[in-house]
Structure formats: C-alpha cells, structure tokens
Amino acid sequence: MKLVTAVLRPHVLDDVRAALVAENISGLTVGEASGHGRQRGHTEVYRGAEYTIDFLPKLRIEIVVDDHDVARVVDAIAGAARTGKIGDGKIWVVPVDDVVRVRTGERGLDAV
Amino acid sequence: MKLVTAVLRPHVLDDVRAALVAENISGLTVGEASGHGRQRGHTEVYRGAEYTIDFLPKLRIEIVVDDHDVARVVDAIAGAARTGKIGDGKIWVVPVDDVVRVRTGERGLDAV
Amino acid sequence: MKLVTAVLRPHVLDDVRAALVAENISGLTVGEASGHGRQRGHTEVYRGAEYTIDFLPKLRIEIVVDDHDVARVVDAIAGAARTGKIGDGKIWVVPVDDVVRVRTGERGLDAV
Amino acid sequence: MTGEREDMGTIDSGDTAWVLICGALVLLMTPGLACFYAGMVRAKHVLGMFMNNYVAIAVVSVTWVVIGYSIAFDRTLGGLTGRLGMAGLRNAAGGVPGFPHLTIPPLAFMSFQLMFAIITAALLSGAVADRMRLGAYVTFVAVWSVVVYAPLAHWSFSPEGWLAHRGLLDFAGGTVVEICSGASALALALVVGPRRGWPRELMAPHNLPLTLLGAGLLWFGWLGFNAGSALSAGAIAAQAVVNTHLAGVGGLLGWLVVERKITGHATTLGAISGAVAGLVAVTPAAGFVDTLPALLLGAVAGVVSLVAVRLKFRFRYDDSLDVVGVHFAGGVVGTLFVGLFASRGVNPGVGHQGLLLGGGFTQLGIQALGVLAAAVWSFAMSYLIAWFLRAVLAVRVDPGDEVVGLDSTQHAEAAYDLGSSSGVGRFGA
Amino acid sequence: MTGEREDMGTIDSGDTAWVLICGALVLLMTPGLACFYAGMVRAKHVLGMFMNNYVAIAVVSVTWVVIGYSIAFDRTLGGLTGRLGMAGLRNAAGGVPGFPHLTIPPLAFMSFQLMFAIITAALLSGAVADRMRLGAYVTFVAVWSVVVYAPLAHWSFSPEGWLAHRGLLDFAGGTVVEICSGASALALALVVGPRRGWPRELMAPHNLPLTLLGAGLLWFGWLGFNAGSALSAGAIAAQAVVNTHLAGVGGLLGWLVVERKITGHATTLGAISGAVAGLVAVTPAAGFVDTLPALLLGAVAGVVSLVAVRLKFRFRYDDSLDVVGVHFAGGVVGTLFVGLFASRGVNPGVGHQGLLLGGGFTQLGIQALGVLAAAVWSFAMSYLIAWFLRAVLAVRVDPGDEVVGLDSTQHAEAAYDLGSSSGVGRFGA
Amino acid sequence: MTGEREDMGTIDSGDTAWVLICGALVLLMTPGLACFYAGMVRAKHVLGMFMNNYVAIAVVSVTWVVIGYSIAFDRTLGGLTGRLGMAGLRNAAGGVPGFPHLTIPPLAFMSFQLMFAIITAALLSGAVADRMRLGAYVTFVAVWSVVVYAPLAHWSFSPEGWLAHRGLLDFAGGTVVEICSGASALALALVVGPRRGWPRELMAPHNLPLTLLGAGLLWFGWLGFNAGSALSAGAIAAQAVVNTHLAGVGGLLGWLVVERKITGHATTLGAISGAVAGLVAVTPAAGFVDTLPALLLGAVAGVVSLVAVRLKFRFRYDDSLDVVGVHFAGGVVGTLFVGLFASRGVNPGVGHQGLLLGGGFTQLGIQALGVLAAAVWSFAMSYLIAWFLRAVLAVRVDPGDEVVGLDSTQHAEAAYDLGSSSGVGRFGA
Ligand SMILES: Nc1ncnc2c1ncn2[C@@H]1O[C@H](COP(=O)(O)OP(=O)(O)O)[C@@H](O)[C@H]1O
Ligand SMILES: Nc1ncnc2c1ncn2[C@@H]1O[C@H](COP(=O)(O)OP(=O)(O)O)[C@@H](O)[C@H]1O
Ligand SMILES: Nc1ncnc2c1ncn2[C@@H]1O[C@H](COP(=O)(O)OP(=O)(O)O)[C@@H](O)[C@H]1O
C-alpha cells in the first residue's frame, strides 16, 4: 500500500474529489497548509506599509491506496488539479507498512 | 523506526493520550483535518437553502516510534478511539529512515 | 527521494526558510500543529478556575528532497530551529517512491 | 464647550435630543449592516463587504450635502423634485419647507435624513457581494443617491411631494428606504450578474456571530430609525418604538416557526432574517398603526420573506444576501399594511382610517400607488444607471480575483490572521 | 413623518427622550449579553447561545404584551399581582397605576419595562448553556416570564406591590432582575443537570474578544438600565449614571486585585466579570446612594462574585456561565447595601436613611425581606416549572448532539467557516 | 423607580437627557477603541490590548473622582490648575465653576468629562501595544491622568483656565484629548522602546472585522463626544453632529484617494484610519465652524495622517497603532483649523472670526499657542513620568513572553479557541 499526499490549490477540492470518485476512491483526509515555491506571494498594505506574504494557501490531501491503484489515483488528482499555472502543487507517494480501520480493527487492504 | 499516523474523531484525543501514556509514549504531534469516507456528512440550512457538508472534522495524530513499539501503539490508539460507529478513522504506518531531536541533534531512537 | 518532516516552534519559520534558501531549497509546505512531549504546557485561568493546556503550538514543515540533499536539509533546519530549550521539536525522514509536479506532470527529481 | 443653552424660539430641547440621538442610532445601523452582511459572505470577501458599507457612508454624505438634500426637501417643483435652493446646504439651517411646526434645528432634520440615505445605499451592497468593483459600486451609489433616492424621498417624505401630497403614509421609509433598496438591488444584481459558482457552490456564512451581532445593532438602531421619524419625543415616538420592536419580534417568530416546519431546523440566521423582515415591514407603519397589528405585521413579513428569499433560485438572479427577499418584500407588505390598519387614534396625521378599521379602500389605494411608484421608479432608474455603467466601465472584478477573494486582490488585506493561537495548539485539558 | 409635536399635557419631551433612549439601550443589552455569553462557550455551541438570547427577546415580548405587563403594573390585587385589565395592552396608553406624576407616555414606560423582562429571561440561558433543548428553553421562559417574573415585578416595581408598599428600595431591579435571574438560573441548572464532561473537561471560552465586546455593550446599556429607571432626565438620573459606572469600575478592580493575589494572573475575563458583578450590585442602589458608596459597593460585589463563582465546583451544580455567582450574589449584595447607604439627600423617595447614615435597621430589614422573598419565590417557582417540564418533555438535547455541538445538530449551521484565509496561509514576512 | 420628575430650577430635561446619553456614547467609545486596537494586533496579544483599555476605564474613573475632576474644574489657581475643593466629588453636585448657566445637573457634566479622561488614557495603549507590563501601564495612566491630563483639561476646558481665558477655542478636546494623547503616546513609546522584531517583521492586523466594528462604534460615539460638548440640545449640538460626521467622511475619502494613488490599493484599514483622523481633527472645531469647512477639514486630516503614520519608520519610534500619526497630527490640524474657520454665525461663543472669514490672525495665534502648550506639556510631562517609572520598575514584559504573547503569559488566557468547528472540517458543497 501507498500513501499519496497532494499539496494543491484550495479551490480544486471539489474537482479532485469528483475525479477520485470516478476512480472508485472515496476515502480521503484533507487539511489546510501554506506553501512556498516558485509561485509568487502577494502584497498586503496596512496604513501605507507594504508587506509581502510569501506563503500561499494550499490544501493537503492524503489518501492511502492499494499499490496498483497508485498510478490511477495520482493521475486523477493531477488531472483534476491542473490549471497549468505556477503553483499547482505537488503529489508524492510514500510506502505504507500497514493500515488499520479503527472501527473494526481490520488491517491492510481491507482497512482502506 | 516507524511513523504512525492516525486520523480520528476530534473528541477522542484525551482518551488516546491516556492510552499512550499507559504505554509510556508521551511525545506526539496533532493537527486538524477533515475527513471523507463512508461516514455521512450533515446538512446545513441558510435562509432555507440546504447544503450538504461532505467533510467531517477529524484529528490527525503523528507519532514516531521504535519498530517494536508499533503494534502496541497502534493497538492502544485503536482501542481508545474506537466507538464502533462508522467514521472512527484510520491508522497507517510508514517506515522512517531517521529522526532528529532538534534541541540536541540526537539521532535515531534517542531522538524519539 | 525523501520526505523531511519537521515539527518546530512557530516563531522559527523565518529563520528556517532563510537557512533552506541558503541551501538552494525553496519549495516547502507548512501547516499548524500542536505538540505534546517533554515541554510543559501552560496554565489558563477562567473565572478563578485553572486549566492546564497540555498541547503547545508547533509548525509542521514538509520538504521533499533528493536523497543526497537530506543531510544538508536536516542540518539546516535543525540549526536554524534550535534554541536549546526543551520543546525545539523533531525532524523525521521518510522514503519517497515518487513525486509529481501537478502543473507539468513531471516526475521524480525534476518535480521537486 | 459653551456651557450655555442657545434659545431658538420654537426649538424644544427634548425633541432635539431625541432626533439627534436617533440620527446617531441610524448612523450606527450602517456599521451594523456591515457586520450583518460581512458575516454572511465567505472569509475571503469580508473586507470587500465592509468597504462597500463604509464608502457608502462617505459617498452618500457628500452627494446628500451637495445636492441630494435639496432635491429631497427643498420647495417642490410640481411634486416631483425639490428645487436646488439648498444645494451645498445653503439656507438649510433656516427651516424645512413643509414642516412649519418643526421643534428641532433644521440641521438635525437634515442629518437625520442623511443617515437614511446612507443606509439605503449601503443595503445595495448585499445584492452584489463578492464581485462588484469598488469603483463601479461607488459610481453607482453616487449617481443613484442623487437621481433615484433623493427624488423618491421628495415624493414620500416631503409634505410637498406628490405621493405625500396624495396622502401616502410612509412613516419612516417603506417606500423610500425598503422598496427602493430592494428594487434597486434587484436591478443591480441583474446587471452585474451572479457570483462565480452560484448557485452550485456552497457559499455559507463565514462568521455568524458577526452577523448576529450586526443584527442586534440593526435592531437597536431601528428603534431610532422609526421612532425618530416622529421628529419629537412624545406619544407617537413611544408608539413607534413599541411597534418597531414588536414587528421585529413577530418577524423572528414567523420565520422560525415556518422554517422549522419546512426544514426541521430553527436556524439563527433564520431568526434574525425574520426579525429584520419584520423591522423592514414596520418601517412605513410604525407611527400609524396600533400595537397588536404591528406584531401581526411582523409575523406576516417574516413568513413572506422566508418565501421571497427562495425566489432567486427559481428566477436565477443572484441577490446574494437577499436584499430583494427581505427589503423589497417586507417594504411592500408593510406599506400596504398601513392601508389596512392605519389609525387616527394612534396618529392624528392619518387621513383615512385603514380598511380593516372601517376606513374603506381609500388609504389602501394610495398605499398601493406608493408601492407601485417606488418599485417602478427604483427598478427602472437603477437598471438604467447600472446598464449604462456596465457599458462604459468594468462593473465586475477579474474572474481570477473573484476566486482568490476580494480582500487580498482588491484591498491588499486579509480579514483574519488568527495564526497559531487559535484552535490548533489548544487541545487537552 | 409628522413634523409636529403632539401635546399631551404632562408629557415632558426631555424625560420622554430619556426613557425611550434608555429603553433602546436596555434592548441592546440582550444582543450584548448574547455576545458576552456566546464568546464564553465552546466553538460548537455558539449559535445555540445566540439563539437562546434572541428567542428570549421574542418570546418575552409576546408574553409581556399579552399578559405580563398587566400582571406587573395593573392595579393590584392585594399587593400580590396586578389585575388583568391591561392584558393585550388594553388601556395601557392611558396611564400606569401608582405613577400619577409620570411625565412620559405610558407606552414608553411599558416598553422600558419590557426590555427588563427580556434581559432577565435571557440571563437564564447562561446557566444551561450547551445542553438545553430550544423547545424546552422557550417553553420555560414563556411560562416563567408570566408566572415568576411578572408577579415579582409587581411586588417590587409597582408602587402598589407588597414589597414596594413596605418600602423596599429597588431602583432598577436588584430583586426583580438580578436575584430573580440568579435564583431561577440555579433552579434551572439543577433540574437540567451538568454539561457532559463537566467539570473534568476544559471548557474554555472560544472567543474572548466577542465576550469583551459584549461586556462593553452591557456596560453601555446598563447606564440606560439604571438611570432610565429614574423615569426622568434630572439629577437622580445623573446620580444613577455616575453610580452605575463607578460600581462597574469598583467591581472590575475588586475582582482583578484579588484574582491576581490568588492565581498570580489578572485575566480579562476576570476584569469584566468583576465589572458586571459591580453593575449588577448597583442596580437596586443606583438612584438611592451617594457616589463613593457606589464605588465601594462595586468593589465588594466584585470580590464576592469571585468567591461565589467557585461555589459551583464545591456544590456541583453546573451554572455554566455563572449566573448564580454573578447575578444572584451581586443582587443580594446590592439590595442589602441599599439598607446601609440609602440617602434621602440623594433621593427624596427614600423612606428611611440607611443604617450607616444613621437611619437604623428599618430599611435594612425591609431590604432583607425583599432579598428573601425574591430568592425563595424565584427559586421555588422556577424549580417547580423546570421540574414539571422535565417530567413532560425532553429538556436536554441528545447526548451525542451535545458532543458534536448544538450548532450543527440543533440549528443546522456552523458559527465559523474561516477557511483557508485565516491563519494558515499567512506565514512569512 | 420614582415615577416623578424632580424639579431643580434651571435644569432642562432635554439638555440633561442629551448630555447623559452623550456621556454613555463616549463611554462606549472605549470598548469601541479596544476592538479597534485589538483587531490590529497579532492574535497572541489581543487580550493584552483589551485589558489595557478596560483597566483604563477603571483606573481613570477612580483618579478622576478622587482628585482629577477637582483639578480640572474647581475654581482656578492662577489659570494653571483647579483647587482641590471638589476632591472626592465634595460639593460637586452644587455647580461647575465658570459655567453659571448650566442647564444640566453638575454630576452629568462631571461624568461626561470623566468619559473624556478615560478615552484619552485608553488611547495611549495603542502606542505601547504588545510589550508594556500591565502594572507599569496602570501606574503610568494613574499618575498621568492626575498630573498631565487634569491640568490640561483645566487650561482648555474650564473657562477659568489660562488657555480658555485667552480665548482658545477647543470645542471637545483637540488639545486636551487629541494632542495630549498623541504627544503623551510618543513620549511613552520612546521610553518603552519598540516591539521585538519591529519594523522588520510583519505585524499585520489579526482581525480586521473587529477593527472595523470598533471604528463604527467610535464613529457613533464621537457624535456624542463632540455634540454633547454643546452641553445642551439645540442648534449648536446639531451643527456639531453634522460637522463631526462630515469630517469623518472627509477623512475617509481623503485617505482612500491618496492611498490608492500611492499603493494602488484602497484598503479598509486605510478607510477607517482616515475617518478616525477626520473625527479627531473636527473635535476642537465641531461647534465652531460651518458645514463645508468641516468636510474640508476632515479631508485634510485624512491626508495628513496618511503621511504622518509613515514618519515612525523614518524616525524609528514604534508607535505601534499610530496614536501619534492619527491623534497628534489630527489634533494639531483641527485646532489650527479653528483659527481659520471659526464663525460667530455658527456659535456666538466665538470671540474672533477665523482668518479666512476675515477675522485676522488673532484666533489663529491663540490656537497655535494652545497647540504648542498642549504638545509641550503633554510630551515633556509624560516623558518624565515614563522615564521615572522605567527607572524604578520593569516597564516591559519579559522578552520571551513577548514572543509567546501577552495573552497566555500575562493574562493566562487565550483569545480564541475556534477548535475543529472552524474552517477545517467544512470543505465540500
Ligand atoms: N520540495 C517541496 N516539498 C514540499 N512541498 C513543496 C516542495 N516544492 C513545492 N512544494 C509545494 O508545492 C506548492 C507549489 O509549488 P510551486 O513551486 O509554487 O509551483 P509548481 O508546483 O507549479 O512548480 C508550493 O506552494 C508548496 O506547497
Ligand atoms: N483511503 C483513505 N486514505 C486516507 N484517509 C482515509 C481513507 N479512508 C478514510 N479515511 C479517513 O478516515 C475517516 C473515516 O473513514 P470512514 O470511511 O468514514 O469510516 P470508517 O473508518 O469507520 O470506515 C475519513 O473521514 C477519512 O478522514
Ligand atoms: N514521538 C514523537 N512523535 C511525533 N512527534 C513528537 C514525538 N515526540 C515529540 N514530538 C513533537 O516534538 C515536540 C517537541 O518535543 P519535546 O519532547 O517537548 O521537546 P524536545 O524535542 O526538545 O525533546 C512535541 O511538542 C511534539 O510536537
């Protein structure tokens, strides 16, 4: 199993979820994050003083998937989240030793 | 070493921490997250318009542990967080190459 | 590739980022977290009733890096974040199978 | 400080204190409205909403002083508009045409009326939340306050205006404030177009406590809005206070009861939306009807508004914060209601008793005329102005900016920066 | 608008303006209280608290107009209750029995008193925060406002009531508002039972700025609450303003100083809790005592409240937001204090000088009787009503809903949706 | 309740109602200021700011009653200070020296003036936000209110004070409130030193809606602040209301227009900063100048303040929330402006017409003298007091505490605990 983590623009969540549902993936966990990269931040002005905000709001999505679903999931996310402009984000994949479903205690693939 | 990540219901934190303390685990990092899975969201009503909220509030706990503590830790968390109702959440385990304690620079097991 | 995750004090972000820039690392993702460990929490008082807050605010930084950058990155973060007092935090390193840049679909090292 | 009281003949200090403080209460309604509205938008558009309300205060104050007041309250030109003899407030301290028995300084009257013009303009911002360019909004409001609002105020509020002259009873602005803001808002929303993603996307309020606090300030201010319109501190003002309050109460209950029946939930946004609808509806009626009718009026308005706010989904206009559903609907209900329940016992200024008090259809007819005139005038003129503006300048922000949010893109600010001291970092016991 | 001032003989426009605006200030206290309370609950119960306050406005307004006012202020039946001759406000505009020299329109008096009934009811919501069903709360408040509050108001506020007749001095409601709300809150809290997890779990305020703002609105409103009770704008009103303010000041300082001594910290919640305790305590005294005694009274009340709010942990009743500790304790202190410092020099309406001004124990005895009567009556009757309600319907929400929060489960809303524009996303310089 | 209106000879109920309610409005300004300021600091220092404002209410109330009022308004000692005959408010109910024709109870005057002293002190907290120890701040304010503020109030506000005697026109405190707070704030900021990390670090407002709401409350209260200073409800009060409002409007527009030109953005913080600057500037002028000059004055002040707030970066004093840039600058502009536009037509109390109204340089000279005297006195004395305090006790919190935040370290509280019910957990449609 793998853990797919994606850091994306905030407003793509709906589209990403729809794309995942189309791949029969419904479980996922989302959190807020701030990202720094090539995308430029913006300027804020308070009483005439200008400040540069370097970090931009991002979503961070985590999905545990079966090994042979990884490619499909990554493609689905990337496809739905792509705007083509700098700042679309990253997806990374990490190996997972084990998964547990808390409710039942099921392990491994059954738990996903 | 392993990184144990648990996505749980928000109100179980106290119980989970107590269970971990009983296992002599005291270090952990917590964050907020939103989860989507089999558990159904709820409906909100604003001036007569109904909206479905698909994501539910969850906690996300991370603990780096020694390899031979993994089983105990996972069981402790799962035991404390289980309500038996859909939505209890998931725990996953990921291999860790190295750990550093920032304060001292200690590495590996000593750093946990 | 590796994923370096660091849990640090909130106010070190600027210094850590500067240290990373010095190492030619500019991409990173940050989130808020709460940490529990040896560092003692603080007390709050509401209408004479005292409560102990066990969790302390932390930052959680994630950086995907090339294998041979890991050591430098970890050292840079640890160096910039160290105050020497309990509660400085942890850094852990996890193996990464693959990375994708959403914008372009680039994979692996090119995507970082 | 002077320490001495000036003697101005007919000036009554109690009446003056009353109207001045009521004017202050009405002024407070605009910041209250800003909170009420801003709490309802999404977190990235909050400051845009505040901005629209605060600039409305500024812009309308200028147009009112420069020319609006004169159009509204100088001697009439055929009942249609005031002359320009009080432009720039020339001669404004001397008296108010049509109000020979005024017991307050004319400037107190002028500024009380100014606050009305402000809040009416500010209400429009709710219909075009989250997308209208500040420059376009400012331009619209400036033109509208002179071309649409001031003449209508003349018709209904100046005793020499054609509607007032025909006997229209509009105590504190059912036509001038409520119908006008509602109809103008509809026109504006139609021309500006819906928010990106509406109605598919969830656009839930980002901070209901702010909205609820704003509603409290509105309720508070409304007592001054309506009862100050008595222009004196006596029995009519007292009746107006009671009626205003009870109509708010009726609206709150009316909305809640029906909402609970329909959706199974009683919501706080529903409660205060109903209250505001009741307060809107009683605005033309506050000093003309008796106590229990006012309570009834509120309840009716609460229910009508609950239905009316749903119409936008059917007719597909994005009146984002329901200016039409609350102010237009409530204003119509209230203005007509006066025709049913106006009572000479409550106010000797009532010409014809209401229909249900045995006065026949006369007053109701006049009220209906007032509704019609105000609605048509406001809608048509506002549509025209908005349409013209859209032809000559950009009325909407860049679509990308709309996604990112008005606050950072238009105003270079962020509403909140709660950092790590909120929520996260506070687990544990 | 009428533009003319009606002449009603004895009506004084200054007094009328004063009482009307004070009534508006008292109305504002309930939204203020809503903020004060809502800021203190956890983020998932915020709207539940607002709802309880806003529906209290609505429900009590209806019961007051329908029957409560008549019970409180119509001609007496043996000093125990008013008759029902003013039910539905029949004849209410004609005058107020026992107030022959009233210089304000009777409806102004009626609505000023209505605002008192509202806030007293709203206070109860603090004792049963985060767990009581809306339906049960509404039912309780409706019955309580008629059966408990209105008769007590008759006893103390109507000159024909038995307590007032015996010479009880209660300027603005030490018995009627403060002791009554405190004792009723205790009864209600006992019957409803504690919050899940109390007192083990941390239940820290979720938004202290909201609470602090609410406290500011309360303080502002309290000036009207107390000084409006003079029913005229003169020296007694001025004295009441000064006393009210200084008692708030004394309470703030009293609490802070002792708190700092005990816990090592001066907290903002402590500061305003002390201020509110001082304002509570001066309520019965504002128009009867001199300036420095008022300051002293506030300080005493601040310290007493600091101690009293801790009692709930000892006696294990979950008076969640300390209605008992602040309002009951403060009300008792203040009502008795009048017996010590009442001064004929300040107010010719004082029958017996206070004990410390050489008037002997007479007034103190009467005040103690008032305390006792108000406390026993309010507690016993409220307990009875609550107990009865618990027997016939569910008074608490489902335990699961209590964990998830009232806002989403009861009201289908979320207080906040600060999304990604708050905090996160704003690192950096 | 008394139900009867006391007759005190020259007391006018309308004037009394007016001044009492204006006093309440001024009281509300301090919680309003607390919101205004607290929204501008970072999320970890919010309660520290609220605390400073609320304790200012308490501390200054005590010093004012004990001795400050007497220094300010008792009979004069050579024009420099009042005597101590009204210490502890002895004889304070009997009259106010220099105000023989007062138509309100002297205690109403006393408490109206008290509110001025409070807000002036509270303003100082903005200059030393996020770093000053509560104990040191309290001590400073207590001493300052007696030693700096009260004498200056005597000079300008008591007709027997040397500045007033020379003909200084300061309607509601351009010297006493605005210049004094600004100059004192500068002294305090210099002695206390800058915030850790200033000016390198981003110290953006954490909650602009709170700030914007606070500004709304300030604007509302300011109408009472300025127009209440007429001490009667008549034409001058009406003029003061109009002028005050229009100056706020002018300031808002002035700032916004220039800001947009310079930075490309019109910000909400800029809008209300300009409005406040306009309100500040009109404070000395409200009852002395005509309507259009007031609007102009506001616009000038808005632009001047926009420039003045930038000076701190050049001269490297951390006047954190711009008390100097807004209040000092605005106060100077407004006080001098009176010398240009003071009009006997508006207020018969004006001795010399303003320069631009043909009165020559006399009044302008007096005004300049007032500016100078107030500025030098306030700055020098405040510097002295602050310097002395720094010598004998810690004026700043522990540097570590400054990083962690005043709220948790000093007050053992957290401003927000929005938990999982905000933002996160609310994705989806
Ligand atoms: N090396 C990295 N490790 C972790 N997150 C990264 C890394 N590089 C970029 N990110 C995340 O991806 C986001 C987008 O990256 P950016 O370089 O701005 O654009 P793009 O992905 O289009 O090249 C960043 O805001 C950050 O959250
Ligand atoms: N494949 C997954 N990857 C990551 N998180 C998941 C996944 N599936 C579920 N989750 C998380 O677990 C939570 C509970 O899952 P859900 O299916 O609702 O109930 P249960 O775990 O009881 O079967 C979800 O809200 C989500 O946060
Ligand atoms: N085993 C662990 N797994 C995950 N996070 C941990 C672990 N131990 C500590 N942490 C994180 O590191 C932070 C600092 O740890 P602490 O023990 O307080 O100090 P130090 O790192 O200086 O020894 C904690 O607040 C927590 O967020």
CSV table of N, CA and C in Angstrom, one decimal, chain D residues 312-343:
chain,number,residue,atom,x,y,z
D,312,LYS,N,-35.1,33.7,-5.7
D,312,LYS,CA,-33.9,34.0,-6.5
D,312,LYS,C,-33.4,32.7,-7.1
D,313,PHE,N,-33.6,31.6,-6.5
D,313,PHE,CA,-33.2,30.3,-7.1
D,313,PHE,C,-34.1,29.9,-8.2
D,314,ARG,N,-35.4,30.3,-8.1
D,314,ARG,CA,-36.3,30.0,-9.2
D,314,ARG,C,-36.0,30.9,-10.4
D,315,PHE,N,-35.8,32.2,-10.1
D,315,PHE,CA,-35.7,33.1,-11.2
D,315,PHE,C,-34.2,33.5,-11.6
D,316,ARG,N,-33.3,32.8,-10.8
D,316,ARG,CA,-31.9,32.8,-11.2
D,316,ARG,C,-31.3,34.2,-11.2
D,317,TYR,N,-31.6,35.0,-10.3
D,317,TYR,CA,-30.8,36.2,-10.1
D,317,TYR,C,-30.1,36.1,-8.8
D,318,ASP,N,-28.9,36.4,-8.8
D,318,ASP,CA,-28.1,36.2,-7.5
D,318,ASP,C,-28.1,37.5,-6.7
D,319,ASP,N,-29.2,37.6,-6.0
D,319,ASP,CA,-29.3,38.7,-4.9
D,319,ASP,C,-28.7,38.1,-3.7
D,320,SER,N,-27.4,38.2,-3.6
D,320,SER,CA,-26.5,37.4,-2.8
D,320,SER,C,-27.0,37.3,-1.3
D,321,LEU,N,-27.3,38.5,-0.7
D,321,LEU,CA,-27.6,38.5,0.7
D,321,LEU,C,-29.1,38.9,0.9
D,322,ASP,N,-29.9,38.7,-0.2
D,322,ASP,CA,-31.4,38.7,-0.1
D,322,ASP,C,-31.9,40.1,0.2
D,323,VAL,N,-31.4,41.1,-0.4
D,323,VAL,CA,-32.0,42.4,-0.3
D,323,VAL,C,-33.4,42.5,-0.8
D,324,VAL,N,-33.6,41.8,-1.9
D,324,VAL,CA,-34.9,41.8,-2.5
D,324,VAL,C,-35.9,41.0,-1.6
D,325,GLY,N,-35.5,39.8,-1.3
D,325,GLY,CA,-36.3,38.9,-0.5
D,325,GLY,C,-36.7,39.6,0.9
D,326,VAL,N,-35.8,40.3,1.4
D,326,VAL,CA,-36.1,40.9,2.8
D,326,VAL,C,-36.6,42.3,2.6
D,327,HIS,N,-35.9,43.2,1.9
D,327,HIS,CA,-36.3,44.6,1.9
D,327,HIS,C,-37.5,44.9,1.0
D,328,PHE,N,-37.4,44.4,-0.2
D,328,PHE,CA,-38.5,44.6,-1.2
D,328,PHE,C,-39.8,44.0,-0.7
D,329,ALA,N,-39.7,42.7,-0.4
D,329,ALA,CA,-40.9,42.0,0.1
D,329,ALA,C,-41.4,42.7,1.3
D,330,GLY,N,-40.6,42.9,2.3
D,330,GLY,CA,-41.0,43.5,3.6
D,330,GLY,C,-41.6,44.9,3.4
D,331,GLY,N,-40.9,45.6,2.5
D,331,GLY,CA,-41.4,47.0,2.3
D,331,GLY,C,-42.8,47.0,1.6
D,332,VAL,N,-43.0,46.1,0.7
D,332,VAL,CA,-44.3,46.1,0.1
D,332,VAL,C,-45.4,45.7,1.1
D,333,VAL,N,-45.1,44.6,1.8
D,333,VAL,CA,-46.0,44.2,2.8
D,333,VAL,C,-46.4,45.3,3.8
D,334,GLY,N,-45.4,45.9,4.3
D,334,GLY,CA,-45.6,47.0,5.3
D,334,GLY,C,-46.3,48.2,4.8
D,335,THR,N,-46.0,48.6,3.6
D,335,THR,CA,-46.6,49.8,3.0
D,335,THR,C,-48.1,49.5,2.8
D,336,LEU,N,-48.4,48.4,2.3
D,336,LEU,CA,-49.8,48.0,2.0
D,336,LEU,C,-50.5,47.9,3.4
D,337,PHE,N,-49.9,47.3,4.3
D,337,PHE,CA,-50.5,47.0,5.6
D,337,PHE,C,-51.0,48.3,6.3
D,338,VAL,N,-50.3,49.4,6.0
D,338,VAL,CA,-50.7,50.7,6.5
D,338,VAL,C,-52.1,51.0,6.0
D,339,GLY,N,-52.4,50.6,4.8
D,339,GLY,CA,-53.7,50.8,4.2
D,339,GLY,C,-54.8,50.0,4.9
D,340,LEU,N,-54.4,48.9,5.6
D,340,LEU,CA,-55.3,48.1,6.3
D,340,LEU,C,-55.6,48.6,7.8
D,341,PHE,N,-54.5,49.1,8.4
D,341,PHE,CA,-54.6,49.3,9.8
D,341,PHE,C,-54.2,50.7,10.3
D,342,ALA,N,-54.0,51.6,9.4
D,342,ALA,CA,-53.7,53.0,9.8
D,342,ALA,C,-54.8,53.5,10.7
D,343,SER,N,-54.5,54.2,11.8
D,343,SER,CA,-55.4,54.5,12.8
D,343,SER,C,-55.3,56.0,13.2
